[in-house]
Amino acid sequence: SGNTLVVQNLSLSTDSTDLLGGYRPLELSQIARKNYLIFVELFVSTFSRTQNAHFLQFTAKALEKHQYKKLSQCFRRAAKLGIDKCTKADSSDMLGLTVWQNFAEA
């Protein structure tokens, strides 16, 4: 049929990672930092950085201290406020609304 047959010498001690390759462990801090950077960019594009400096400092400190539950709560609260702000009749920022909704679902 024209397909190449690949022969693997296996034994009882062969592990599935030998065939599939091992996964590199993912650190929660890497995920949190990536989401934090996305959050800050989105947040300051929707809300005033100066008026919300205390909140932004709080989220930065939660990230720094690995308080991921607090950080997640901040993300959820800000996403709700961002969605609310973008759906107001005088705003109707559809792009901002979509971005905040995507962030809230991630």
mmCIF file of C-alpha atoms in Angstrom:
data_model
loop_
_atom_site.group_PDB
_atom_site.id
_atom_site.type_symbol
_atom_site.label_atom_id
_atom_site.label_comp_id
_atom_site.label_asym_id
_atom_site.label_seq_id
_atom_site.Cartn_x
_atom_site.Cartn_y
_atom_site.Cartn_z
ATOM 1 C CA SER A 1 0.000 0.000 0.000
ATOM 2 C CA GLY A 2 3.020 2.285 -0.123
ATOM 3 C CA ASN A 3 3.131 3.020 3.630
ATOM 4 C CA THR A 4 6.343 2.742 5.591
ATOM 5 C CA LEU A 5 6.380 0.322 8.494
ATOM 6 C CA VAL A 6 8.299 1.520 11.536
ATOM 7 C CA VAL A 7 9.541 -1.217 13.844
ATOM 8 C CA GLN A 8 9.913 -0.477 17.549
ATOM 9 C CA ASN A 9 11.766 -2.856 19.840
ATOM 10 C CA LEU A 10 9.712 -2.911 23.023
ATOM 11 C CA SER A 11 9.989 -4.797 26.263
ATOM 12 C CA LEU A 12 7.919 -5.097 29.416
ATOM 13 C CA SER A 13 9.816 -2.170 30.890
ATOM 14 C CA THR A 14 8.954 0.186 27.997
ATOM 15 C CA ASP A 15 6.971 3.126 29.284
ATOM 16 C CA SER A 16 4.372 5.097 27.325
ATOM 17 C CA THR A 17 6.552 8.211 27.628
ATOM 18 C CA ASP A 18 9.205 6.363 25.628
ATOM 19 C CA LEU A 19 6.743 6.248 22.726
ATOM 20 C CA LEU A 20 4.868 9.515 23.120
ATOM 21 C CA GLY A 21 7.555 11.683 24.619
ATOM 22 C CA GLY A 22 7.468 13.128 28.084
ATOM 23 C CA TYR A 23 5.491 16.187 29.050
ATOM 24 C CA ARG A 24 7.299 19.083 30.582
ATOM 25 C CA PRO A 25 5.629 19.983 33.881
ATOM 26 C CA LEU A 26 3.810 23.275 33.703
ATOM 27 C CA GLU A 27 4.236 25.700 36.542
ATOM 28 C CA LEU A 28 1.116 27.448 37.768
ATOM 29 C CA SER A 29 3.119 30.648 38.129
ATOM 30 C CA GLN A 30 3.798 30.667 34.359
ATOM 31 C CA ILE A 31 0.098 30.412 33.552
ATOM 32 C CA ALA A 32 -0.803 33.037 36.143
ATOM 33 C CA ARG A 33 1.826 35.496 34.867
ATOM 34 C CA LYS A 34 0.678 35.081 31.258
ATOM 35 C CA ASN A 35 -2.962 35.664 32.212
ATOM 36 C CA TYR A 36 -1.983 38.584 34.444
ATOM 37 C CA LEU A 37 -0.185 40.344 31.592
ATOM 38 C CA ILE A 38 -3.194 39.856 29.312
ATOM 39 C CA PHE A 39 -5.456 41.094 32.098
ATOM 40 C CA VAL A 40 -3.482 44.278 32.761
ATOM 41 C CA GLU A 41 -3.391 45.178 29.067
ATOM 42 C CA LEU A 42 -7.131 44.621 28.755
ATOM 43 C CA PHE A 43 -7.951 46.343 32.043
ATOM 44 C CA VAL A 44 -6.055 49.553 31.290
ATOM 45 C CA SER A 45 -7.592 49.705 27.815
ATOM 46 C CA THR A 46 -11.059 49.746 29.435
ATOM 47 C CA PHE A 47 -10.561 51.485 32.800
ATOM 48 C CA SER A 48 -8.391 54.307 34.103
ATOM 49 C CA ARG A 49 -4.997 53.127 35.314
ATOM 50 C CA THR A 50 -4.661 56.027 37.761
ATOM 51 C CA GLN A 51 -8.146 55.671 39.253
ATOM 52 C CA ASN A 52 -7.621 51.919 39.694
ATOM 53 C CA ALA A 53 -3.986 51.977 40.808
ATOM 54 C CA HIS A 54 -4.824 50.381 44.171
ATOM 55 C CA PHE A 55 -6.665 47.483 42.491
ATOM 56 C CA LEU A 56 -3.820 46.944 40.016
ATOM 57 C CA GLN A 57 -1.299 46.940 42.884
ATOM 58 C CA PHE A 58 -3.455 44.415 44.732
ATOM 59 C CA THR A 59 -3.510 42.081 41.717
ATOM 60 C CA ALA A 60 0.253 42.468 41.219
ATOM 61 C CA LYS A 61 0.858 41.620 44.872
ATOM 62 C CA ALA A 62 -1.440 38.571 44.649
ATOM 63 C CA LEU A 63 0.579 37.336 41.662
ATOM 64 C CA GLU A 64 3.874 38.022 43.420
ATOM 65 C CA LYS A 65 2.800 36.169 46.568
ATOM 66 C CA HIS A 66 1.342 33.247 44.556
ATOM 67 C CA GLN A 67 -2.139 33.960 45.926
ATOM 68 C CA TYR A 68 -3.830 32.585 42.834
ATOM 69 C CA LYS A 69 -7.292 32.310 44.359
ATOM 70 C CA LYS A 70 -7.308 36.047 45.127
ATOM 71 C CA LEU A 71 -5.893 36.793 41.688
ATOM 72 C CA SER A 72 -8.603 34.706 40.041
ATOM 73 C CA GLN A 73 -11.277 36.518 42.039
ATOM 74 C CA CYS A 74 -9.866 39.850 40.843
ATOM 75 C CA PHE A 75 -9.914 38.622 37.250
ATOM 76 C CA ARG A 76 -13.542 37.492 37.519
ATOM 77 C CA ARG A 77 -14.689 40.718 39.177
ATOM 78 C CA ALA A 78 -12.891 42.899 36.643
ATOM 79 C CA ALA A 79 -14.247 40.804 33.749
ATOM 80 C CA LYS A 80 -17.798 41.308 35.030
ATOM 81 C CA LEU A 81 -17.228 45.056 35.328
ATOM 82 C CA GLY A 82 -15.594 45.166 31.896
ATOM 83 C CA ILE A 83 -18.506 43.330 30.305
ATOM 84 C CA ASP A 84 -20.973 45.624 32.087
ATOM 85 C CA LYS A 85 -19.127 48.741 30.936
ATOM 86 C CA CYS A 86 -18.937 47.566 27.330
ATOM 87 C CA THR A 87 -22.643 46.679 27.192
ATOM 88 C CA LYS A 88 -23.920 50.024 28.471
ATOM 89 C CA ALA A 89 -26.132 51.806 25.948
ATOM 90 C CA ASP A 90 -23.843 54.830 25.726
ATOM 91 C CA SER A 91 -20.756 52.663 25.195
ATOM 92 C CA SER A 92 -21.717 49.644 23.062
ATOM 93 C CA ASP A 93 -18.055 48.685 22.590
ATOM 94 C CA MET A 94 -18.546 45.382 20.770
ATOM 95 C CA LEU A 95 -14.821 44.630 20.382
ATOM 96 C CA GLY A 96 -14.172 45.325 24.060
ATOM 97 C CA LEU A 97 -17.196 43.238 25.001
ATOM 98 C CA THR A 98 -15.944 40.288 22.958
ATOM 99 C CA VAL A 99 -12.447 40.509 24.435
ATOM 100 C CA TRP A 100 -13.765 40.705 28.006
ATOM 101 C CA GLN A 101 -16.124 37.772 27.384
ATOM 102 C CA ASN A 102 -13.247 35.699 25.977
ATOM 103 C CA PHE A 103 -11.095 36.578 28.978
ATOM 104 C CA ALA A 104 -13.895 35.647 31.387
ATOM 105 C CA GLU A 105 -14.331 32.249 29.704
ATOM 106 C CA ALA A 106 -10.618 31.408 29.653
#
